[in-house]
Coordinates of N, CA and C in Angstrom, one line a residue:
M20 N 120.7 144.7 162.5 CA 120.7 146.4 162.3 C 121.5 147.2 161.6
D21 N 121.1 148.2 160.8 CA 121.8 148.5 159.7 C 122.9 149.9 160.8
H22 N 124.0 149.5 160.6 CA 125.0 150.3 161.4 C 125.0 151.8 160.7
K23 N 124.6 152.0 159.6 CA 124.4 153.1 158.9 C 123.2 154.1 159.3
N24 N 122.3 153.4 160.1 CA 121.0 154.1 160.5 C 121.3 154.9 161.7
E25 N 121.1 156.2 161.4 CA 121.6 157.3 162.4 C 120.3 157.8 163.0
M26 N 119.0 157.3 162.5 CA 117.9 157.7 162.9 C 117.5 157.6 164.5
V27 N 116.6 158.6 164.9 CA 115.8 158.8 166.2 C 114.7 158.5 166.2
S28 N 114.1 157.6 167.0 CA 112.6 157.2 167.0 C 112.2 157.6 168.3
V29 N 111.4 159.0 168.0 CA 110.6 159.5 169.3 C 109.8 159.0 169.6
I30 N 109.6 158.7 170.9 CA 108.1 157.9 171.4 C 107.1 158.9 172.2
I31 N 106.1 159.4 171.9 CA 105.3 160.0 172.7 C 104.2 159.4 173.2
P32 N 103.8 159.0 174.4 CA 102.7 158.5 174.8 C 101.4 159.8 174.9
V33 N 100.2 159.6 174.3 CA 99.3 160.3 174.5 C 98.3 160.1 174.9
Y34 N 97.8 161.0 176.0 CA 96.5 160.7 176.5 C 95.8 162.0 177.3
N35 N 94.8 162.4 176.7 CA 94.2 163.6 177.0 C 95.0 165.1 177.1
A36 N 95.6 165.1 175.7 CA 96.6 166.0 175.7 C 96.2 167.3 174.7
E37 N 94.8 167.5 174.4 CA 94.3 168.3 173.7 C 94.7 169.5 173.6
N38 N 95.2 170.2 174.5 CA 95.6 171.6 174.7 C 97.0 171.8 174.5
F39 N 97.9 170.8 174.4 CA 99.5 171.0 174.1 C 99.9 170.1 173.2
I40 N 99.4 169.0 172.7 CA 99.9 167.9 171.6 C 100.6 168.7 170.5
T41 N 99.7 169.9 169.9 CA 100.4 170.5 168.6 C 101.7 170.8 168.9
E42 N 101.9 171.6 170.2 CA 103.3 172.5 170.5 C 104.5 171.5 170.8
T43 N 104.0 170.1 171.4 CA 105.0 169.2 171.4 C 105.3 168.6 170.2
I44 N 104.5 168.3 169.3 CA 104.8 167.9 168.1 C 105.8 168.8 167.3
D45 N 105.4 170.2 167.5 CA 106.2 171.0 166.7 C 107.9 171.2 167.5
C46 N 107.8 171.1 168.8 CA 109.2 171.1 169.3 C 110.0 170.0 169.0
V47 N 109.6 169.0 168.4 CA 110.3 167.9 167.7 C 110.6 168.3 166.1
R48 N 109.6 168.8 165.6 CA 109.7 169.2 164.4 C 110.8 170.4 164.1
R49 N 111.2 171.3 165.1 CA 112.0 172.1 165.1 C 113.2 172.0 165.6
Q50 N 113.8 170.6 165.9 CA 115.0 170.0 166.2 C 116.3 170.7 165.2
S51 N 117.2 170.7 165.5 CA 118.4 170.8 164.7 C 118.9 169.8 164.0
Y52 N 118.7 168.6 164.7 CA 118.7 167.1 164.2 C 117.6 166.7 163.6
Q53 N 117.6 166.5 162.1 CA 116.4 166.6 161.6 C 116.3 164.8 161.1
D54 N 117.2 164.0 161.2 CA 116.8 162.8 161.0 C 116.2 161.7 162.2
W55 N 114.8 161.8 162.0 CA 114.1 161.3 163.3 C 112.9 161.0 162.8
E56 N 112.1 160.1 163.4 CA 110.6 160.0 163.1 C 110.2 159.9 164.6
L57 N 108.9 160.4 164.6 CA 108.1 160.4 165.8 C 106.8 159.5 165.6
L58 N 106.6 158.8 166.8 CA 105.5 157.9 167.0 C 104.7 158.4 168.0
L59 N 103.6 158.8 167.6 CA 102.3 159.3 168.6 C 101.6 158.1 169.1
I60 N 101.9 157.7 170.3 CA 100.9 156.5 170.6 C 99.6 156.9 171.4
E61 N 98.5 157.1 170.7 CA 97.6 157.5 171.2 C 96.8 156.4 172.2
D62 N 96.5 156.8 173.3 CA 96.0 155.9 174.3 C 94.6 156.1 174.9
S63 N 93.7 156.0 174.0 CA 92.2 156.1 174.3 C 91.7 157.5 175.1
S64 N 92.3 158.5 174.4 CA 92.1 159.6 175.0 C 90.3 160.0 175.1
T65 N 90.2 160.4 176.1 CA 88.4 160.8 176.4 C 88.2 162.5 176.0
D66 N 89.2 163.4 175.9 CA 88.9 164.4 175.2 C 89.1 164.6 173.6
L67 N 89.4 165.6 173.1 CA 89.4 165.8 171.7 C 91.0 165.8 171.1
T68 N 91.8 165.0 171.9 CA 93.1 164.8 171.4 C 93.5 164.2 170.1
M69 N 92.8 163.1 169.8 CA 92.6 162.3 168.6 C 92.3 163.1 167.5
E70 N 91.1 164.1 167.5 CA 90.7 165.0 166.5 C 91.8 166.1 166.1
V71 N 92.2 166.4 167.3 CA 93.3 167.6 167.4 C 94.5 167.1 166.3
M72 N 95.0 165.9 167.0 CA 96.3 165.6 166.3 C 95.7 165.1 164.7
T73 N 94.8 164.3 164.6 CA 94.3 164.2 163.1 C 94.6 165.5 162.1
A74 N 93.8 166.4 162.7 CA 93.6 167.5 161.6 C 94.9 168.2 161.8
Y75 N 95.7 168.5 163.0 CA 96.8 168.9 162.9 C 98.0 168.0 161.7
L76 N 98.2 166.9 161.7 CA 98.9 166.1 161.0 C 98.5 166.1 159.3
E77 N 97.5 166.2 159.0 CA 96.7 166.5 157.9 C 97.2 167.9 157.3
E78 N 97.3 169.0 158.3 CA 97.6 170.2 158.0 C 99.3 170.4 157.6
I79 N 100.2 169.6 158.3 CA 101.6 169.8 158.3 C 102.0 168.9 157.0
R80 N 101.2 167.7 157.2 CA 101.7 166.6 156.3 C 103.2 166.1 156.5
D81 N 103.8 165.6 157.5 CA 105.0 165.4 157.7 C 105.3 164.1 157.8
N82 N 105.9 163.4 156.8 CA 105.7 162.0 156.7 C 106.7 161.3 157.6
R83 N 107.4 161.9 158.5 CA 108.0 161.0 159.4 C 107.4 160.9 160.7
I84 N 106.1 161.6 160.7 CA 105.2 161.5 162.1 C 104.1 160.3 161.6
R85 N 104.1 159.2 162.7 CA 103.3 158.2 162.6 C 102.3 158.3 163.8
L86 N 100.8 158.2 163.6 CA 100.1 158.2 164.7 C 99.4 156.9 164.8
V87 N 99.6 156.3 166.0 CA 98.9 154.9 166.2 C 98.2 154.9 167.3
K88 N 96.9 154.2 167.0 CA 96.0 154.2 168.2 C 96.1 153.1 168.8
R89 N 96.3 153.1 170.1 CA 96.6 151.8 171.1 C 95.3 151.2 171.4
E90 N 95.1 149.8 171.1 CA 93.7 149.4 171.6 C 93.8 149.1 172.8
I91 N 92.6 149.3 173.6 CA 92.7 149.1 174.8 C 91.7 147.8 175.1
K92 N 92.1 146.9 175.5 CA 91.6 145.5 175.8 C 91.1 145.1 177.1
S93 N 91.8 145.7 178.2 CA 91.4 145.1 179.6 C 91.7 146.2 180.6
L94 N 91.3 146.1 181.7 CA 91.5 147.2 182.7 C 93.2 147.2 183.1
E95 N 94.1 146.3 182.9 CA 95.4 146.6 182.9 C 95.9 147.1 182.1
D96 N 95.4 147.2 180.7 CA 95.6 147.9 179.6 C 95.5 149.6 179.9
K97 N 94.7 149.7 180.6 CA 94.1 150.9 181.0 C 95.1 151.8 182.0
R98 N 95.4 150.6 183.1 CA 95.9 151.3 184.3 C 97.4 151.4 183.9
F99 N 98.2 150.9 182.8 CA 99.4 150.9 182.7 C 99.8 151.5 181.3
G100 N 98.8 152.4 180.7 CA 98.9 152.9 179.5 C 100.1 153.4 179.0
A101 N 101.0 154.2 180.0 CA 102.0 154.8 179.6 C 102.7 154.0 179.3
A102 N 103.5 152.9 180.0 CA 104.3 151.8 179.9 C 103.9 150.8 178.6
K103 N 102.7 150.6 178.3 CA 102.2 149.7 177.2 C 102.6 150.6 176.1
A104 N 102.1 152.2 176.0 CA 102.2 153.1 174.8 C 103.6 152.7 174.6
R105 N 104.8 153.1 175.4 CA 106.0 153.2 175.2 C 106.6 152.0 174.6
N106 N 105.9 150.8 175.2 CA 106.7 149.6 174.7 C 105.9 149.4 173.5
L107 N 104.8 149.7 173.0 CA 104.4 149.6 171.8 C 105.0 150.3 170.7
G108 N 105.6 151.5 171.2 CA 106.3 152.6 170.4 C 107.7 151.9 170.0
I109 N 108.2 151.2 171.0 CA 109.7 150.6 170.9 C 109.4 149.5 169.7
S110 N 108.5 148.8 169.9 CA 108.0 147.8 168.9 C 108.2 148.1 167.4
L111 N 107.7 149.3 167.1 CA 107.4 149.9 165.9 C 108.4 151.0 165.7
A112 N 109.2 151.0 166.6 CA 110.5 152.1 165.9 C 111.4 151.4 164.8
R113 N 111.6 152.5 163.9 CA 112.8 151.9 163.0 C 114.1 152.6 163.3
G114 N 114.2 153.6 164.1 CA 115.4 154.2 164.2 C 116.3 153.4 165.1
R115 N 117.7 153.9 165.0 CA 118.9 153.1 165.7 C 118.4 153.5 167.5
Y116 N 118.2 154.8 167.4 CA 118.0 155.3 168.8 C 116.7 155.7 169.3
I117 N 116.5 155.7 170.5 CA 115.3 155.7 171.1 C 115.2 157.0 171.9
A118 N 114.1 157.9 171.8 CA 114.2 159.0 172.8 C 112.6 159.2 173.2
Y119 N 112.4 159.4 174.2 CA 111.2 159.8 174.7 C 110.8 161.0 175.2
L120 N 109.5 161.3 174.9 CA 109.2 162.9 175.5 C 107.7 162.6 175.7
D121 N 107.4 163.2 177.1 CA 105.8 163.1 177.4 C 105.1 164.3 176.9
A122 N 103.9 163.9 176.5 CA 103.2 165.0 175.3 C 102.9 166.1 176.1
D123 N 103.2 166.5 177.4 CA 103.3 167.8 177.8 C 104.3 168.5 178.2
D124 N 105.5 167.9 177.8 CA 106.6 168.6 177.7 C 107.4 169.1 176.9
R125 N 108.4 170.0 176.9 CA 109.3 170.7 175.7 C 110.7 170.2 175.8
W126 N 111.3 170.2 174.3 CA 112.4 169.7 174.1 C 113.0 171.4 173.8
R127 N 114.4 171.6 174.3 CA 114.9 172.6 173.5 C 115.7 172.4 172.1
E128 N 115.6 173.3 171.3 CA 115.6 172.9 169.8 C 117.0 171.9 169.2
D129 N 118.1 172.0 170.2 CA 119.2 171.1 169.9 C 119.3 170.1 170.9
K130 N 118.3 169.6 171.4 CA 118.1 168.3 172.3 C 118.9 167.0 171.6
L131 N 118.3 166.9 170.5 CA 118.6 165.5 169.7 C 120.0 165.7 169.4
E132 N 120.4 166.8 168.6 CA 121.7 166.9 168.2 C 122.7 166.6 169.3
L133 N 122.7 167.4 170.8 CA 123.7 167.4 171.8 C 123.5 166.0 172.3
E134 N 122.5 165.5 172.4 CA 122.7 164.1 173.3 C 123.2 163.1 172.4
L135 N 122.9 163.4 171.0 CA 123.3 162.1 170.2 C 125.0 162.1 170.4
A136 N 125.3 163.7 170.2 CA 126.7 163.9 170.0 C 127.5 163.2 171.3
F137 N 126.7 163.5 172.4 CA 127.2 163.2 173.7 C 127.3 161.2 174.0
L138 N 126.1 160.8 173.4 CA 126.2 159.3 173.4 C 127.2 158.9 172.5
K139 N 127.7 159.2 171.5 CA 128.6 158.9 170.8 C 129.9 159.1 171.4
D140 N 130.4 160.5 171.9 CA 131.6 160.7 172.4 C 131.6 159.8 173.6
K141 N 130.7 159.5 174.3 CA 131.0 158.5 175.7 C 130.7 156.8 175.3
Q142 N 130.4 156.9 173.8 CA 130.3 155.4 173.6 C 129.2 155.0 174.2
A143 N 128.3 155.4 174.6 CA 127.4 154.9 175.7 C 126.1 154.3 175.0
G144 N 125.3 153.6 175.7 CA 124.0 153.0 175.1 C 122.7 153.7 175.8
F145 N 123.0 154.8 176.9 CA 122.1 155.2 177.7 C 122.5 156.6 178.1
V146 N 121.9 157.6 177.8 CA 122.3 159.0 178.2 C 121.1 159.8 178.7
F147 N 121.2 160.8 179.5 CA 120.1 161.3 180.0 C 120.7 163.0 180.4
S148 N 119.9 163.9 180.4 CA 120.4 165.3 180.5 C 119.8 165.8 181.8
G149 N 119.9 167.2 182.0 CA 119.2 167.9 183.0 C 118.2 168.7 182.4
Y150 N 117.2 169.2 183.0 CA 116.0 169.8 183.1 C 115.5 170.9 183.9
E151 N 114.4 171.3 183.3 CA 113.8 172.7 184.1 C 112.7 172.5 184.4
F152 N 112.2 172.8 185.5 CA 110.6 172.8 185.8 C 110.0 173.9 185.2
G153 N 108.8 173.8 184.6 CA 108.1 174.7 184.0 C 106.7 175.0 184.7
D154 N 106.0 176.2 184.1 CA 104.9 176.2 184.8 C 103.8 175.9 183.8
E155 N 102.4 176.0 184.0 CA 101.6 175.1 183.4 C 101.4 175.7 181.7
E156 N 102.0 176.8 181.3 CA 102.4 177.1 180.2 C 103.6 176.6 179.5
A157 N 104.2 175.7 180.4 CA 105.6 175.3 179.9 C 106.7 176.1 179.7
R158 N 106.6 177.3 180.5 CA 107.4 178.3 180.7 C 108.4 178.0 182.0
G159 N 109.7 178.2 181.4 CA 110.9 177.8 182.5 C 110.7 178.6 183.8
T160 N 110.6 178.0 185.0 CA 110.5 178.8 186.3 C 112.0 179.2 186.9
G161 N 113.0 178.7 186.1 CA 114.4 179.1 186.7 C 115.0 177.8 187.6
K162 N 114.3 176.8 188.0 CA 114.5 175.6 188.8 C 115.1 174.7 187.9
V163 N 116.5 174.6 187.8 CA 116.9 173.9 186.8 C 117.5 172.3 187.6
V164 N 117.0 171.0 187.4 CA 117.7 170.0 187.8 C 119.0 169.6 187.0
H165 N 120.1 169.5 188.1 CA 121.5 169.1 187.3 C 121.6 167.6 187.6
V166 N 122.4 167.1 186.5 CA 122.5 165.6 186.6 C 123.7 165.4 186.9
P167 N 124.0 163.9 187.6 CA 125.5 163.8 187.8 C 126.2 163.4 186.4
G168 N 127.5 162.9 186.2 CA 128.0 162.7 185.0 C 127.6 161.2 184.8
E169 N 127.5 160.4 185.6 CA 127.2 159.0 185.3 C 126.5 158.5 186.6
L170 N 125.6 157.3 186.3 CA 124.9 156.6 187.4 C 125.2 155.1 187.4
S171 N 125.5 154.4 188.1 CA 125.4 153.0 188.2 C 124.1 152.5 188.7
Y172 N 123.9 151.4 188.8 CA 122.7 150.8 189.3 C 122.6 151.1 191.0
G173 N 123.7 151.0 191.5 CA 123.5 151.3 192.9 C 123.1 152.9 193.2
Q174 N 123.8 153.6 192.3 CA 123.9 155.2 192.4 C 122.6 155.4 192.2
A175 N 121.7 154.8 191.3 CA 120.8 155.1 190.7 C 119.1 154.9 191.6
L176 N 119.6 153.8 192.4 CA 118.6 153.5 193.6 C 118.3 154.7 194.6
A177 N 119.3 155.5 194.7 CA 119.0 156.7 195.5 C 119.3 157.9 194.9
N178 N 118.9 158.1 193.5 CA 119.3 159.3 193.2 C 118.3 159.0 191.5
T179 N 117.1 159.6 191.7 CA 116.0 159.3 190.7 C 116.0 160.5 189.7
T180 N 117.2 161.1 189.2 CA 116.9 162.3 188.5 C 116.8 162.1 187.3
I181 N 117.0 160.7 186.6 CA 116.7 160.4 185.4 C 115.2 160.5 185.0
F182 N 115.0 161.7 184.1 CA 113.6 162.0 183.6 C 113.5 161.6 182.4
S183 N 112.1 160.9 182.0 CA 111.9 160.2 180.8 C 112.3 161.1 179.5
S184 N 111.6 162.4 179.6 CA 111.8 163.5 178.5 C 113.1 163.5 178.3
T185 N 114.3 163.2 179.0 CA 115.5 163.7 178.9 C 116.5 162.2 178.1
V186 N 115.8 161.1 178.1 CA 116.4 159.8 178.1 C 116.8 159.8 176.5
M187 N 117.8 159.2 176.1 CA 118.2 158.6 174.7 C 119.0 157.4 174.7
M188 N 118.4 156.2 174.2 CA 119.3 154.9 174.2 C 119.7 154.4 172.7
D189 N 120.5 153.6 172.8 CA 121.0 153.0 171.5 C 120.6 151.8 171.4
T190 N 119.9 151.4 170.7 CA 119.4 149.9 170.4 C 120.4 148.8 170.1
E191 N 121.5 149.3 169.6 CA 122.7 148.5 169.1 C 123.5 148.1 170.3
K192 N 123.3 148.9 171.6 CA 123.8 148.5 172.7 C 123.0 147.9 173.9
I193 N 121.8 148.6 173.6 CA 120.7 148.0 174.6 C 119.4 147.4 174.1
G194 N 119.3 146.1 174.0 CA 118.6 145.4 173.3 C 117.1 146.3 173.7
K195 N 116.2 146.0 172.6 CA 114.8 146.4 172.9 C 113.9 145.9 173.9
S196 N 114.1 144.5 174.1 CA 113.6 143.8 175.1 C 113.9 144.4 176.7
L197 N 115.2 144.8 176.6 CA 115.6 145.4 177.9 C 114.9 146.5 178.2
M198 N 114.7 147.6 177.1 CA 114.0 148.8 177.2 C 112.7 148.9 177.5
E199 N 111.9 147.7 177.4 CA 110.5 147.3 177.6 C 110.3 147.7 179.0
M200 N 109.3 148.7 179.3 CA 109.1 149.0 180.7 C 107.8 148.0 181.4
P201 N 108.3 147.8 182.6 CA 107.4 147.0 183.4 C 106.0 147.4 183.6
Y202 N 105.0 146.8 183.9 CA 103.5 147.2 184.1 C 103.5 147.0 185.6
I203 N 104.0 148.3 186.3 CA 104.1 148.6 187.7 C 104.1 150.2 187.5
K204 N 103.7 150.6 188.9 CA 103.4 152.3 188.6 C 105.1 152.8 189.0
S205 N 105.1 154.0 188.4 CA 106.6 154.5 188.1 C 107.5 153.5 187.5
E206 N 106.8 153.0 186.2 CA 107.1 152.3 185.2 C 108.8 152.8 184.7
D207 N 108.5 154.2 184.5 CA 110.0 154.5 183.9 C 111.0 154.4 184.9
T208 N 110.8 154.8 186.0 CA 112.0 154.6 186.9 C 112.5 153.0 186.9
A209 N 111.5 152.4 187.0 CA 111.7 150.9 187.3 C 112.5 150.1 185.9
C210 N 112.0 150.9 184.9 CA 112.9 150.3 183.9 C 114.5 150.8 183.7
W211 N 114.5 152.3 184.2 CA 116.0 152.7 184.3 C 116.9 151.7 185.2
W212 N 116.0 151.3 186.3 CA 116.9 150.6 187.3 C 117.0 148.9 186.5
K213 N 116.1 148.6 186.1 CA 116.1 147.4 185.2 C 117.6 147.2 184.3
I214 N 117.8 148.3 183.4 CA 118.8 148.2 182.6 C 120.1 148.5 182.9
L215 N 120.0 149.3 184.2 CA 121.4 149.6 184.8 C 121.9 148.3 185.6
R216 N 120.9 147.6 186.3 CA 120.7 146.3 186.8 C 121.9 145.4 186.1
S217 N 121.5 145.4 184.4 CA 122.4 144.6 184.0 C 123.6 144.9 183.5
G218 N 124.3 145.9 184.3 CA 125.6 146.4 183.9 C 125.7 147.7 182.7
V219 N 124.8 148.3 182.7 CA 125.2 149.3 181.7 C 125.0 150.6 182.8
T220 N 125.9 151.5 182.1 CA 126.1 152.6 182.9 C 125.3 154.0 182.3
A221 N 124.5 154.6 183.0 CA 123.7 155.8 182.3 C 124.6 157.1 182.4
Y222 N 124.9 158.0 181.4 CA 125.6 159.4 181.4 C 124.8 160.1 181.3
G223 N 125.1 161.3 182.3 CA 124.4 162.2 182.4 C 125.0 163.7 181.5
L224 N 124.3 164.4 180.8 CA 124.7 165.5 180.2 C 124.1 166.5 180.8
D225 N 124.8 167.3 181.7 CA 124.5 168.3 182.6 C 124.1 169.5 182.0
E226 N 123.2 169.6 181.1 CA 122.6 170.9 180.3 C 121.2 170.8 180.4
N227 N 120.5 171.9 180.4 CA 119.2 172.0 180.4 C 118.5 172.0 178.9
L228 N 118.1 170.6 178.8 CA 117.7 170.6 177.4 C 116.0 170.3 177.4
V229 N 115.3 170.4 178.5 CA 114.0 170.1 178.7 C 113.2 171.0 179.7
I230 N 112.1 171.1 179.3 CA 111.1 171.9 180.2 C 110.2 170.5 180.6
Y231 N 110.0 170.6 182.0 CA 108.9 169.8 182.6 C 108.0 170.4 183.0
R232 N 106.7 170.1 182.4 CA 105.7 171.2 182.8 C 105.1 170.6 184.0
R233 N 104.8 171.2 185.0 CA 104.5 170.7 186.1 C 102.9 170.8 186.5
A234 N 102.4 171.3 185.8 CA 100.7 171.7 186.0 C 100.3 170.4 186.3
G235 N 99.4 170.1 187.2 CA 98.7 168.9 187.6 C 99.5 167.7 188.0
K236 N 100.9 168.1 188.2 CA 101.6 166.9 188.4 C 102.4 167.5 190.0
T237 N 101.8 168.5 190.9 CA 102.4 169.0 192.0 C 101.3 168.9 193.4
L238 N 100.2 168.6 193.0 CA 99.1 168.3 194.3 C 99.7 167.5 195.4
S239 N 99.4 167.8 196.8 CA 100.0 167.2 197.6 C 99.6 165.5 197.6
S240 N 98.4 165.3 197.2 CA 98.1 164.0 197.1 C 99.1 162.9 196.2
N241 N 99.7 164.0 195.2 CA 100.5 163.3 194.0 C 101.9 162.9 194.7
K242 N 102.4 164.0 195.8 CA 103.7 163.7 196.6 C 103.6 162.3 197.3
L243 N 102.3 162.2 198.0 CA 102.0 160.9 199.0 C 102.1 159.7 198.1
E244 N 101.5 160.0 196.9 CA 101.7 158.7 196.4 C 102.8 158.5 195.3
A245 N 103.9 159.7 195.1 CA 105.1 159.2 194.8 C 106.0 158.4 195.8
I246 N 105.6 159.1 197.3 CA 106.3 158.4 198.2 C 106.1 157.0 198.4
R247 N 104.6 156.5 198.0 CA 104.2 155.0 197.9 C 104.8 154.4 196.8
R248 N 104.8 154.9 195.8 CA 105.3 154.5 194.4 C 106.8 153.8 194.9
I249 N 107.8 155.0 195.4 CA 109.1 154.7 195.4 C 109.4 153.3 196.2
W250 N 108.4 153.6 197.4 CA 108.9 152.6 198.4 C 108.6 151.1 197.9
N251 N 107.3 151.0 197.2 CA 107.2 149.7 196.5 C 107.9 149.3 195.9
L252 N 108.6 150.4 194.8 CA 109.7 149.9 193.8 C 111.1 149.3 194.7
Y253 N 111.2 149.7 195.9 CA 112.5 149.4 196.6 C 112.2 147.8 197.0
R254 N 110.8 147.9 197.5 CA 110.6 146.4 198.2 C 110.0 145.5 197.2
Q255 N 109.4 145.9 196.2 CA 108.6 144.8 195.4 C 109.4 144.6 194.1
A256 N 109.7 145.6 193.3 CA 110.4 145.6 192.0 C 112.0 145.0 192.2
E257 N 112.4 145.7 193.3 CA 114.0 145.5 193.3 C 114.4 144.4 194.4
G258 N 113.4 144.1 195.3 CA 113.5 143.2 196.3 C 114.4 143.4 197.3
L259 N 114.6 144.6 197.8 CA 115.4 145.1 198.9 C 114.9 145.0 200.0
S260 N 115.8 144.6 201.0 CA 115.5 144.3 202.4 C 115.0 145.8 202.9
V261 N 114.2 145.7 204.2 CA 113.7 146.8 204.9 C 115.0 147.9 205.0
P262 N 115.9 147.7 205.7 CA 117.1 148.7 206.1 C 117.6 149.0 204.7
E263 N 117.7 148.4 203.8 CA 118.2 148.9 202.4 C 117.4 150.0 201.8
S264 N 115.9 149.5 201.9 CA 115.0 150.2 201.3 C 115.0 151.7 202.2
V265 N 115.1 151.5 203.2 CA 114.9 152.9 204.0 C 116.2 153.9 203.7
R266 N 117.4 153.1 203.6 CA 118.7 153.7 203.3 C 118.6 154.6 201.9
C267 N 118.0 153.7 200.9 CA 117.9 154.4 199.8 C 116.7 155.4 199.7
F268 N 115.7 155.0 200.4 CA 114.5 156.1 200.6 C 114.8 157.8 201.1
V269 N 116.0 157.7 202.2 CA 116.3 158.8 203.0 C 117.0 159.4 201.8
F270 N 117.9 158.8 201.1 CA 119.0 159.8 199.9 C 117.9 160.0 199.0
W271 N 116.8 159.2 198.7 CA 115.9 159.7 197.6 C 114.8 161.1 197.9
A272 N 114.7 160.9 199.0 CA 113.8 162.0 199.9 C 114.5 163.2 200.0
F273 N 115.5 163.5 200.0 CA 116.3 164.4 200.1 C 116.8 164.9 198.8
R274 N 116.9 164.0 197.9 CA 117.5 164.4 196.6 C 115.8 165.3 195.8
A275 N 114.8 164.5 196.2 CA 113.6 164.8 195.4 C 113.1 166.0 196.0
V276 N 113.1 166.4 197.3 CA 112.9 167.8 197.9 C 113.8 168.8 197.4
R277 N 115.1 168.5 197.2 CA 116.0 169.5 196.8 C 115.7 169.7 195.4
R278 N 115.5 169.3 194.7 CA 115.0 169.4 193.3 C 113.6 170.4 193.2
R279 N 113.0 170.2 194.0 CA 111.7 170.8 194.1 C 111.7 172.3 194.6
V280 N 112.7 172.5 195.6 CA 112.8 173.9 196.3 C 113.1 175.0 195.6

C-alpha cells in the first residue's frame, strides 16, 4: 500500500435510483476534500437508473467517477445485492480510505474533510458520524442522531447507531477482507460487528454530516422486518444465547425508538 495515497474511495450501490442519483453524485462532487474516486455499482435496476447515470456522466465528464454494472448470476446475487455491490466496490477501490454512501442519502459538503481529519487525529481505522433524518426530498427534519465517542464490539451490539452513509475506514489498518459484508440481511450492521469483534474500536464524530432520506424506509412492515433482522443477527450471525440476545435487544429497541421519535 502506498502510504502517500490519501484518496478516499466512495462506494455507492445503485438500484432503482433514477429520481435522485444525480443529486447524490453531485453531493460527492461538491465535497471540500477533492482527492476522491466514486464507484457507482449499478445493481441491475429495473427503472431508468442506468440511462440516467450514463447520460449524466457523459455530460459532466468527471474522470474520478467509475460506473460499474454488477452482473446478476443467481437468486442469491439478487437477494444480497447491496452487500455484493459494496464488496465489488471494495475490490475495485484504489484509495487508501473507504467511504460508503447510499444512493438516496446526502452528505454535507465537508463530510469527507472532517471525517478524514477526525480519523487521523484518533489514529483510527474506523470512524462514523452523526446524521439527520430527512424527508422524501432529503430535506432535514431537525431530528438529529447523536453518536457516542467510541464503540467497542460489546457496546455496538446494543447500540446500532453506526449508519453506513457515515462510515469511513482506513485500509491500512483494517484489511479489505475484513471490510467485506456478509451475505445476510442487515449486512452492514453485521459487518460493523465483525470488524469490532476483531478488536477494532469505532470512533464517533458527533456532528451531523449526513441526511438519511426516510422515504420508503419507514413503513410499519419495515419496522417489523427490522425487529426480525436484529434478532436473527444476535442469534445466528453472532451466536448469542437467548438471555444475552434479549438483553441486547432491549437496549437496541430503546435506542432505536428514541432515535425515531
